[in-house]
mmCIF file of C-alpha atoms in Angstrom:
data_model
loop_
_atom_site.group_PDB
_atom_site.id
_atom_site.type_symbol
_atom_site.label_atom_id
_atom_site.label_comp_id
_atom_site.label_asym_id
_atom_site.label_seq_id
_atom_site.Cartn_x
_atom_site.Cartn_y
_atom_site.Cartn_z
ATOM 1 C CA UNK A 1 147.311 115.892 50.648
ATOM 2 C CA UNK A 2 146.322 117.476 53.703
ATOM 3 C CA UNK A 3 143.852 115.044 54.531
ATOM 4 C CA UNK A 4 146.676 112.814 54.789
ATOM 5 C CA UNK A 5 148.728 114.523 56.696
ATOM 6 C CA UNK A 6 145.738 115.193 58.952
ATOM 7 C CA UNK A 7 145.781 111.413 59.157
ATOM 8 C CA UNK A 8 148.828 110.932 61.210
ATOM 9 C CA UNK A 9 149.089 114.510 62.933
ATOM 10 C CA UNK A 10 145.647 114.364 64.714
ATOM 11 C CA UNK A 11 146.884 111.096 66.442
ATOM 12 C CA UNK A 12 150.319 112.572 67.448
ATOM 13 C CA UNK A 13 149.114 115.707 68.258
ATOM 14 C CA UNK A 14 146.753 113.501 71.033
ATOM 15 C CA UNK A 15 150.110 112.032 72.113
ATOM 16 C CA UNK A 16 151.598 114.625 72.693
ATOM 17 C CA UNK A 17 148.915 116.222 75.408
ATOM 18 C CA UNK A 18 148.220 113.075 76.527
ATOM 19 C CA UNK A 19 151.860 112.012 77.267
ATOM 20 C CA UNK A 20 153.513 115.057 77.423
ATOM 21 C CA UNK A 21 151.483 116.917 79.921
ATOM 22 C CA UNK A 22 151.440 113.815 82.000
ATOM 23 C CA UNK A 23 155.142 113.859 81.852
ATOM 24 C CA UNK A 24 155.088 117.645 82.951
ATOM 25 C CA UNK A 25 154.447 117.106 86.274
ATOM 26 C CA UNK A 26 157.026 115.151 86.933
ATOM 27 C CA UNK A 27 159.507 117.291 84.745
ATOM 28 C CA UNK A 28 158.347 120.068 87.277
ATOM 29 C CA UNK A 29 159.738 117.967 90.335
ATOM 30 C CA UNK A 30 163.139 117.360 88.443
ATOM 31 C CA UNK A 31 163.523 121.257 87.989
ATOM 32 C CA UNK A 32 162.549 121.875 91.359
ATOM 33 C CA UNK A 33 165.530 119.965 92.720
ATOM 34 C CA UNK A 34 167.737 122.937 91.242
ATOM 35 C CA UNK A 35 165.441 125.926 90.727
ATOM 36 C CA UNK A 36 162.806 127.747 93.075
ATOM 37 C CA UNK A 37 159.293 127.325 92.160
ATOM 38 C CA UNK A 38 158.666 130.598 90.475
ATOM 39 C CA UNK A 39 162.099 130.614 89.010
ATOM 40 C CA UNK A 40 161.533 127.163 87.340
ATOM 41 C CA UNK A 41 158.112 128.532 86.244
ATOM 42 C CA UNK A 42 159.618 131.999 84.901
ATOM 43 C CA UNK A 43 162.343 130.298 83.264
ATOM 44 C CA UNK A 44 160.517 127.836 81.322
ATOM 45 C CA UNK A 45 157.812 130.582 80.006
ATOM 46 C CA UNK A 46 160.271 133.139 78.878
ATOM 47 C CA UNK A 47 162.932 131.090 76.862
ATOM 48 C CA UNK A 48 159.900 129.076 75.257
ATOM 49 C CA UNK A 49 157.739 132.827 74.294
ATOM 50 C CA UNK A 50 161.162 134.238 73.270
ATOM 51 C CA UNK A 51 162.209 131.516 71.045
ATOM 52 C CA UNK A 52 158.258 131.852 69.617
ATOM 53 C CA UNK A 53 157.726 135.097 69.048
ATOM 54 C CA UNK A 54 161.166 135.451 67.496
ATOM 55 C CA UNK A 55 160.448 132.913 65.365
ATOM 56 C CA UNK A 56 157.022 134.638 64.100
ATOM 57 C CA UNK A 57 158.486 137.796 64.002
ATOM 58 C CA UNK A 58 161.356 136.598 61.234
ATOM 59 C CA UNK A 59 158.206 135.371 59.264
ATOM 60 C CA UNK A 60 157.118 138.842 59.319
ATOM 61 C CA UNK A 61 154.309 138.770 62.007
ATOM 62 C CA UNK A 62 153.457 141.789 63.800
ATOM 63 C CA UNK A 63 153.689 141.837 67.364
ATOM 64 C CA UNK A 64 152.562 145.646 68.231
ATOM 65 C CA UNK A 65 149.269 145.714 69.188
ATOM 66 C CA UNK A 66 149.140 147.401 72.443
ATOM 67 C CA UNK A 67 145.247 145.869 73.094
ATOM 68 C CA UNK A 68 146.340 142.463 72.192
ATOM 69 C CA UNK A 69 149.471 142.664 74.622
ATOM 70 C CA UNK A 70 147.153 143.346 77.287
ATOM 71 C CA UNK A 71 144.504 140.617 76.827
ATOM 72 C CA UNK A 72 147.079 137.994 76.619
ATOM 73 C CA UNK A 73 148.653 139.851 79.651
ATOM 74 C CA UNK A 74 145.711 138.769 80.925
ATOM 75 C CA UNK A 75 145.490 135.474 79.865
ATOM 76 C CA UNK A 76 149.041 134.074 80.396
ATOM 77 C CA UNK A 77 149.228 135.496 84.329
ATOM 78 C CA UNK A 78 145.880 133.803 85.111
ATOM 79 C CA UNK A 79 146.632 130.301 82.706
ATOM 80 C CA UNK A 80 150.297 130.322 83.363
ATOM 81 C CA UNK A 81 151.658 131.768 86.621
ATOM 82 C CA UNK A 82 148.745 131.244 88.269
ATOM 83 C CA UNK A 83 147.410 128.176 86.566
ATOM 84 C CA UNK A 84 151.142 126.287 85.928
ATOM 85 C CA UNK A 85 153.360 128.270 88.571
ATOM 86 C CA UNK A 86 151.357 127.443 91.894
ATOM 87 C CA UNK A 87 151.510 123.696 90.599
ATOM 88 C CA UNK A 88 155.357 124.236 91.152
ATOM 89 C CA UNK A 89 155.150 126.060 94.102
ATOM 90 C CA UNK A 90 152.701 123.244 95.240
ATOM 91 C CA UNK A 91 155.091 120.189 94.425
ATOM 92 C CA UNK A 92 157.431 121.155 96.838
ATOM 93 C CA UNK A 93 154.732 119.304 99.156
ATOM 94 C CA UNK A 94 153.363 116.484 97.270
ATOM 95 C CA UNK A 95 154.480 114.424 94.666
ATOM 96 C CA UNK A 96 153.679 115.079 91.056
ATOM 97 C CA UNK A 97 151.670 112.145 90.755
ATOM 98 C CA UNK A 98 149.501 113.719 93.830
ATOM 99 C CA UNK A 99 149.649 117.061 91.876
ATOM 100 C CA UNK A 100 148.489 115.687 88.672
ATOM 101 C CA UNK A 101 145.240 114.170 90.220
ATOM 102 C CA UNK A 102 144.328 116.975 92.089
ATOM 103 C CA UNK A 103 144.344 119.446 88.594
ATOM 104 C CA UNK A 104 142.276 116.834 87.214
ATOM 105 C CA UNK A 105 139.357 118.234 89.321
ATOM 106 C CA UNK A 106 139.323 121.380 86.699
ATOM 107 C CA UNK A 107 136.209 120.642 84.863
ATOM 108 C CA UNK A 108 134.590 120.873 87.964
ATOM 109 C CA UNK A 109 135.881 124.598 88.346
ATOM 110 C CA UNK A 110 134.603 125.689 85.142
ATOM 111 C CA UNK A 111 131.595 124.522 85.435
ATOM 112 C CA UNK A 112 130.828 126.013 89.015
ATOM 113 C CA UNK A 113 132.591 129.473 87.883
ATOM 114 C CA UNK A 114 130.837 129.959 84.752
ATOM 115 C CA UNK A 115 127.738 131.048 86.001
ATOM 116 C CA UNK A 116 126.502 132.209 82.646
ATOM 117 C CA UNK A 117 125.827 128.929 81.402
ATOM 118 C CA UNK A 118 124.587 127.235 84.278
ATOM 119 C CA UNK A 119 121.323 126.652 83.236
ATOM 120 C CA UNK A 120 122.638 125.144 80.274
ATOM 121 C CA UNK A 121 124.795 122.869 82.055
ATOM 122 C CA UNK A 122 122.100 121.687 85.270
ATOM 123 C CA UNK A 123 119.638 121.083 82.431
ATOM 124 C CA UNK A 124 121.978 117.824 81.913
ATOM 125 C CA UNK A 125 121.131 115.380 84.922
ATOM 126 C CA UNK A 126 124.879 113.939 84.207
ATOM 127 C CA UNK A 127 126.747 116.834 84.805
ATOM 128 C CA UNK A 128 125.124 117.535 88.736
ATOM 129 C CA UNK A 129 125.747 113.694 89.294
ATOM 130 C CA UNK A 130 129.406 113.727 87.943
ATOM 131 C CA UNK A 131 129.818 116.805 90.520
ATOM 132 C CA UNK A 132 128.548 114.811 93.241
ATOM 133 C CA UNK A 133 130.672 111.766 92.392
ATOM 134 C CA UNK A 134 133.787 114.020 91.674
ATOM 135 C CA UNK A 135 133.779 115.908 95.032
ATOM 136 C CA UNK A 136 133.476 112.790 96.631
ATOM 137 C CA UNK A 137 135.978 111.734 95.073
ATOM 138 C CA UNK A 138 137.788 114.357 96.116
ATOM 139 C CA UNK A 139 137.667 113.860 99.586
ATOM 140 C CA UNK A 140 138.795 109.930 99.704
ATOM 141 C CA UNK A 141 141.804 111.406 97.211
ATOM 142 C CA UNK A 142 142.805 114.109 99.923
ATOM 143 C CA UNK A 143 142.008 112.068 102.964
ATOM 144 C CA UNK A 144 144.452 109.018 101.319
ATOM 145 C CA UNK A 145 147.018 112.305 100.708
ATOM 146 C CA UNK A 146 147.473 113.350 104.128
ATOM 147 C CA UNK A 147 147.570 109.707 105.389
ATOM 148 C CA UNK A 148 150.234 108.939 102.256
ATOM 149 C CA UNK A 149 153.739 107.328 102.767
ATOM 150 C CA UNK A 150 155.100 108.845 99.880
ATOM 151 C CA UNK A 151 158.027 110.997 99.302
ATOM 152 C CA UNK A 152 156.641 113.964 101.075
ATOM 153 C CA UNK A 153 154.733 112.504 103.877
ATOM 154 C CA UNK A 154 158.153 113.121 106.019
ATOM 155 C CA UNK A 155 156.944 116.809 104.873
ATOM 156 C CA UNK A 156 154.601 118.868 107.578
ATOM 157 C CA UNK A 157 150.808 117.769 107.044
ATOM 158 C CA UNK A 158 149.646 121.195 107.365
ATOM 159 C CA UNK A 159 151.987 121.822 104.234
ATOM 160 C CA UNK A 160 150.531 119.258 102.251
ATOM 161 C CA UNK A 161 147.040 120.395 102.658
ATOM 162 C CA UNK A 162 147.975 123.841 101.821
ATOM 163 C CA UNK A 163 149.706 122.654 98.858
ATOM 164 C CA UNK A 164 146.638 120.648 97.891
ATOM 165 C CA UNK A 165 144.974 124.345 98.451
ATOM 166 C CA UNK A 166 147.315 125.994 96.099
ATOM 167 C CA UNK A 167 147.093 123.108 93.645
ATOM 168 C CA UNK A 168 143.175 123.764 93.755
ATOM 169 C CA UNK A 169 143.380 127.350 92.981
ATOM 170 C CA UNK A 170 145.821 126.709 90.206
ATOM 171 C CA UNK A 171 142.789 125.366 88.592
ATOM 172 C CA UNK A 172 140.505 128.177 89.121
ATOM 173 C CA UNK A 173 143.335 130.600 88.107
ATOM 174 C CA UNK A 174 144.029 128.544 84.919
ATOM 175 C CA UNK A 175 139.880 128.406 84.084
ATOM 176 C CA UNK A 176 139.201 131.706 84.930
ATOM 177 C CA UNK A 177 142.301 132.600 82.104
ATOM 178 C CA UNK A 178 140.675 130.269 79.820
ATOM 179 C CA UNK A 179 136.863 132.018 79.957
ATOM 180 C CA UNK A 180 138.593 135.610 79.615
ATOM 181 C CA UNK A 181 140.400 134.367 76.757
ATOM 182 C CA UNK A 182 137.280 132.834 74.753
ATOM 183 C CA UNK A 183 135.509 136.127 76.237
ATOM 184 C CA UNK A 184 137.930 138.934 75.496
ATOM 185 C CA UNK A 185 139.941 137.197 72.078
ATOM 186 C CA UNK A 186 143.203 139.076 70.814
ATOM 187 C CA UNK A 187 143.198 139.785 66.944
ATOM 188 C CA UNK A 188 145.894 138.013 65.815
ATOM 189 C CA UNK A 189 147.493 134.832 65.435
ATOM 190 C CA UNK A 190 147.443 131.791 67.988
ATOM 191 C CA UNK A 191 150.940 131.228 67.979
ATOM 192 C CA UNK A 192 151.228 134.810 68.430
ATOM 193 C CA UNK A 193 149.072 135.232 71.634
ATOM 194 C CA UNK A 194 150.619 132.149 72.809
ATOM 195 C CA UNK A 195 154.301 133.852 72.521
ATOM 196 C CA UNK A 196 153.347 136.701 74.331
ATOM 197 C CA UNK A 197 151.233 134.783 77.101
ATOM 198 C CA UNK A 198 154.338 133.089 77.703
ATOM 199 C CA UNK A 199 156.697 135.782 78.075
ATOM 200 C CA UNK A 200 154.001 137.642 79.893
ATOM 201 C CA UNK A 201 153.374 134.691 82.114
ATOM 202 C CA UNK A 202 157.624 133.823 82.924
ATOM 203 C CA UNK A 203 157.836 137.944 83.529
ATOM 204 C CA UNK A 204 155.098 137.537 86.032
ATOM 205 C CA UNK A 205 156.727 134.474 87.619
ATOM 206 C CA UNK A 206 160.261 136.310 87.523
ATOM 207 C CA UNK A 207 159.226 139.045 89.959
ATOM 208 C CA UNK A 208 156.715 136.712 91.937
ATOM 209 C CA UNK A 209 160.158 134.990 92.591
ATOM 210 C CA UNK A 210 162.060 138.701 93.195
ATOM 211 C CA UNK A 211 159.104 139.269 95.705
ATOM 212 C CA UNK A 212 159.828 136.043 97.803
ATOM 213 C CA UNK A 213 163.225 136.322 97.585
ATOM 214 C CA UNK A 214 163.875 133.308 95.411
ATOM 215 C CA UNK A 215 166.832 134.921 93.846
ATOM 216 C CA UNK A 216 168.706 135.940 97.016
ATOM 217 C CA UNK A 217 169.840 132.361 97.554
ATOM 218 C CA UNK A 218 169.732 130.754 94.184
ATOM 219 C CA UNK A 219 173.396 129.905 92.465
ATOM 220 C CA UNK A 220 173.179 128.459 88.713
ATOM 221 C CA UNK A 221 176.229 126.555 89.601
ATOM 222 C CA UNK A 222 174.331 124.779 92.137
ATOM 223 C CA UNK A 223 172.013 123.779 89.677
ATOM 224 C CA UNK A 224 172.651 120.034 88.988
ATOM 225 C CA UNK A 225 172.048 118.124 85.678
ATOM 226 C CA UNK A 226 168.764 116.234 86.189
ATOM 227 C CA UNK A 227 167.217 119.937 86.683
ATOM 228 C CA UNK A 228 168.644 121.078 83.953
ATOM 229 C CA UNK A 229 166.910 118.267 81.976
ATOM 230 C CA UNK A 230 163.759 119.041 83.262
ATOM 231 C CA UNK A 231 163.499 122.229 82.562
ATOM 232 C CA UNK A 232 164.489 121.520 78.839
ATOM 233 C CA UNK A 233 162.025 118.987 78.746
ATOM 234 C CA UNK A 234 159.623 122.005 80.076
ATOM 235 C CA UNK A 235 160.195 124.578 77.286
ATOM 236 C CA UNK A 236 160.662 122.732 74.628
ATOM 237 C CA UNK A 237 157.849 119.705 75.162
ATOM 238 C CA UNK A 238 155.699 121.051 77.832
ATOM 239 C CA UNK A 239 155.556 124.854 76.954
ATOM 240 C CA UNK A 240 155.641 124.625 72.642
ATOM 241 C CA UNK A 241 155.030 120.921 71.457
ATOM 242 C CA UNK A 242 152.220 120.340 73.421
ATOM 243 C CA UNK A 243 151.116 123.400 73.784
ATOM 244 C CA UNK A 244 151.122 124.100 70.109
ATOM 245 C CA UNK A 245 149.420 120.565 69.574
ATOM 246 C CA UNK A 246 146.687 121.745 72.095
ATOM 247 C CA UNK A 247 145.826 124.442 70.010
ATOM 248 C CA UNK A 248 145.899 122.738 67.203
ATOM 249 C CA UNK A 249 143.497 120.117 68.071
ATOM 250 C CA UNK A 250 140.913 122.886 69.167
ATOM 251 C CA UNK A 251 140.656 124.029 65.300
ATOM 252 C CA UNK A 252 140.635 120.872 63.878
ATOM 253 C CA UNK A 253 138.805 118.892 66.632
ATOM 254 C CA UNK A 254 135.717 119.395 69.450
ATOM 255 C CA UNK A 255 136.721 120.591 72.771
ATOM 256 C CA UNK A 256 135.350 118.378 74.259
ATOM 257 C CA UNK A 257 137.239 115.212 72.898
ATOM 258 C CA UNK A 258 140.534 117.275 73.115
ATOM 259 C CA UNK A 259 139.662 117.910 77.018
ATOM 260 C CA UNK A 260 139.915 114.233 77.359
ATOM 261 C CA UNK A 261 143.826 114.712 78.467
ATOM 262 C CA UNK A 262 142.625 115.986 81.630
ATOM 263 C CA UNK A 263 141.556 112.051 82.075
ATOM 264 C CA UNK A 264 145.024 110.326 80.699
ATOM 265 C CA UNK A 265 147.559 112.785 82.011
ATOM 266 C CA UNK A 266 147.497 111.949 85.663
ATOM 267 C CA UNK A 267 147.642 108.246 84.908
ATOM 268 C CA UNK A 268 150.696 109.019 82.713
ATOM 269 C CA UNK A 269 151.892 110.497 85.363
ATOM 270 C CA UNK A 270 151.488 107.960 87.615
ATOM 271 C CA UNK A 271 152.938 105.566 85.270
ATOM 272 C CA UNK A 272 156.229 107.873 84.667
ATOM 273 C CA UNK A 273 156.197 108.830 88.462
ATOM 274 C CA UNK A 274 156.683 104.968 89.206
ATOM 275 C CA UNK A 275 158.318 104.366 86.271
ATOM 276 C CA UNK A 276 161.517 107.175 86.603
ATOM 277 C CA UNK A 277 160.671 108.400 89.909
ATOM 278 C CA UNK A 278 159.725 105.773 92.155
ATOM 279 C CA UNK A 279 156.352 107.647 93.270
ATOM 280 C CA UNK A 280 153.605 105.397 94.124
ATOM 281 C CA UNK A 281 150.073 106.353 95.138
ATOM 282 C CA UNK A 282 148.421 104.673 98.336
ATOM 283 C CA UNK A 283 145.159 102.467 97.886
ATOM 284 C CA UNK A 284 142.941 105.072 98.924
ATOM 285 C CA UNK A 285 144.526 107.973 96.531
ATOM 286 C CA UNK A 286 143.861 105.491 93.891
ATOM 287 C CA UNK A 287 140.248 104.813 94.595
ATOM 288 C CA UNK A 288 140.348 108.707 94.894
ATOM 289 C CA UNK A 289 141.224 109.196 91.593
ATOM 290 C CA UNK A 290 138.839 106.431 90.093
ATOM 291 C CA UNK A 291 136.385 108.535 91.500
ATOM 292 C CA UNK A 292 137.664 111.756 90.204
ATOM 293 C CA UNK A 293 137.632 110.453 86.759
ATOM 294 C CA UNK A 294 134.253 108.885 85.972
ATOM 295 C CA UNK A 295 132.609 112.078 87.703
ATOM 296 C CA UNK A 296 134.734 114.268 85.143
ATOM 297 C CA UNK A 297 133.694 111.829 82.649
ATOM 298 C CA UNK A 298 129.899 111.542 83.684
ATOM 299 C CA UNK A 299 129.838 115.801 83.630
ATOM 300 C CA UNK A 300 130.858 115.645 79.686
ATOM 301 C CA UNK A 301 129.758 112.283 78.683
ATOM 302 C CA UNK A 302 126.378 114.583 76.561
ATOM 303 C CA UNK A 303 129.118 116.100 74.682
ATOM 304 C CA UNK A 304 131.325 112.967 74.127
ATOM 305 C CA UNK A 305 127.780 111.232 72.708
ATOM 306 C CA UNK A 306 126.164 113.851 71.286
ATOM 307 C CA UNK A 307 124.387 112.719 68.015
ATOM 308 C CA UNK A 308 124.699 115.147 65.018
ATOM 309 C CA UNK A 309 121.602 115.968 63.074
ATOM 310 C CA UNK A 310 122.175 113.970 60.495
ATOM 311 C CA UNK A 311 122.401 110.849 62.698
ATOM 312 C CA UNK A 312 119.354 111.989 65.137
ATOM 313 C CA UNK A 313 117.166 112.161 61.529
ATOM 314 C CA UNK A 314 118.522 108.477 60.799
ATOM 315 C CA UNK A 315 116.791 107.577 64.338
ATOM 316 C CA UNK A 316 113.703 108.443 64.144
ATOM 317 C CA UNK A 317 113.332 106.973 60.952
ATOM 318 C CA UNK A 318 114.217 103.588 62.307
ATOM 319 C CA UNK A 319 111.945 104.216 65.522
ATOM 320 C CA UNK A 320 109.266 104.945 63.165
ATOM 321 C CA UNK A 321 109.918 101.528 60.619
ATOM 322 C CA UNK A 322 109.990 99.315 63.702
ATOM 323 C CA UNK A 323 106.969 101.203 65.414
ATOM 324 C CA UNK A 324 105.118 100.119 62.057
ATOM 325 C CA UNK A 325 106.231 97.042 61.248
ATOM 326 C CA UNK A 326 105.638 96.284 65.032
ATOM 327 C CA UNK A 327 102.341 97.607 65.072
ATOM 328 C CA UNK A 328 101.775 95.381 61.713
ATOM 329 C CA UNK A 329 103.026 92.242 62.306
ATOM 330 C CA UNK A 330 101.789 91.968 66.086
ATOM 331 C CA UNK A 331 101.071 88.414 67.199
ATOM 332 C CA UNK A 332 97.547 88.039 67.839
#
């Protein structure tokens, strides 16, 4: 029976990164019209770890490991108010269609930070050609950015290429989360380290917004309803369903075929951007991101192909039958 189930729930749990983190970025510009950056980001964290961890605990989970409060401490500020908050701090300047391409650069950020693998990874000639093709890119995405008509070119250029900053250390903050947490793992549920990286994480963000003042000036009553809605859509798609389905897919899946959302979500984005939004991306963005894609795709595309055993056996032995029969029936 659970091979059944399997059936349909590896498929929707793909949806739901694929569509639903493609949809966050633009849920993240809806909030924004109501809520400060870190606010937003707080907000959405602590309501979706609460509503977790409260959940776990009534199933009788324990939640009182000191240790494991700490690594996930860890974790959730470096993956979630630094990974997910600058990206809202950083789409007050650009649109989320802009923000979504530029996070797709993160493979290339764990590759160049995890030095303790690099031999393993340079010992692929795809991977230092897909970082070639990807930084280039790179460039033609940025360079299309700060020439862009969109709806925050009227915004100041120096702005936008800080936000584009901000949006690229969100990535290193959220990879440099994601190697302590496969370095340093907590000892106890996922769901449970999740719940506490979130309410960590929307702490964090709370007094990052107490720090910049965010709360002097901010009035709920001001808050209108299409921010409302986004920040719904936040906790309850962005921050549990596909989150949850993310985590999911890593147990039951390789990593490296659930990493392919980081190719669909900013097209989704895109799409919804146009779509809900009316975002659009200039010519040169979208070459940009073409670019962006097949050198993300070119750095992973040994893992994506890789052969098992089983299958590498069944090779040879066909190289070997045709090298005979070759040999054998030869013209003369």
């Amino acid at each position: 029976m659970s091979n059944s189930k399997n059936k349909w729930l590896v498929p929707l749990a793909f949806t739901n990164i694929y569509v639903i983190w493609g949809i966050t970025f633009l849920a993240i510009s809806f909030g924004l019209k109501g809520f400060p950056p870190f606010i937003l980001s707080g907000l959405r964290f602590l309501v979706a770890g609460i509503l977790m961890i409260g959940y776990l605990l009534s199933k009788g989970e324990k939640a009182d490991s000191l240790i494991n409060w700490k690594k996930n401490a860890i974790t959730g500020v470096l993956i979630l108010t630094g990974g997910t908050g600058l990206v809202a701090w950083g789409e007050q300047y650009v649109t989320a269609s802009e923000a979504a391409i530029a996070i797709a650069t993160g493979p290339f950020w764990f590759i160049a930070i995890d030095r303790k693998n690099w031999k393993y990874y340079f010992s692929d000639k795809f991977i230092p050609i897909g970082l070639m093709i990807g930084f280039v890119g790179l460039v033609f995405f940025l360079k299309g950015s700060v020439n862009s008509t969109a709806a925050h070119a009227a915004a100041d250029p120096q702005l936008r290429i800080t936000a584009f900053v901000v949006l690229g250390l969100s990535s290193i903050a959220w990879v440099l989360g994601s190697l302590y947490s496969k370095k340093n793992p907590a000892s106890q549920s996922t769901f449970m380290n999740i719940a506490q990286q979130l309410i960590v994480a929307g702490t964090a963000a709370f007094l990052i917004a107490l720090f910049r003042g965010e709360w002097t000036d901010f009035s709920v009553s001001n808050v209108p309803t299409s921010a409302w809605a986004g920040v719904l859509f936040l906790i309850f798609f962005g921050s549990i369903v596909a989150y949850l389905s993310y985590i999911w897919l890593l147990s039951v899946k390789p990593a490296a075929l659930v990493s392919t959302h980081t190719y669909i979500n900013p097209i989704v984005t895109v799409i919804a951007g146009w779509l809900v939004a009316n975002q659009s991306i200039n010519g040169g963005q979208l070459y940009g991101l073409a670019i962006i894609l097949l050198g993300v795709l070119l750095t992973n595309v040994t893992k994506y192909f890789k052969l098992s055993k089983r299958s590498k056996v069944k090779l040879r032995r066909v190289r070997r039958f045709f090298n005979r029969t070759g040999k054998r029936y030869q013209p003369i």
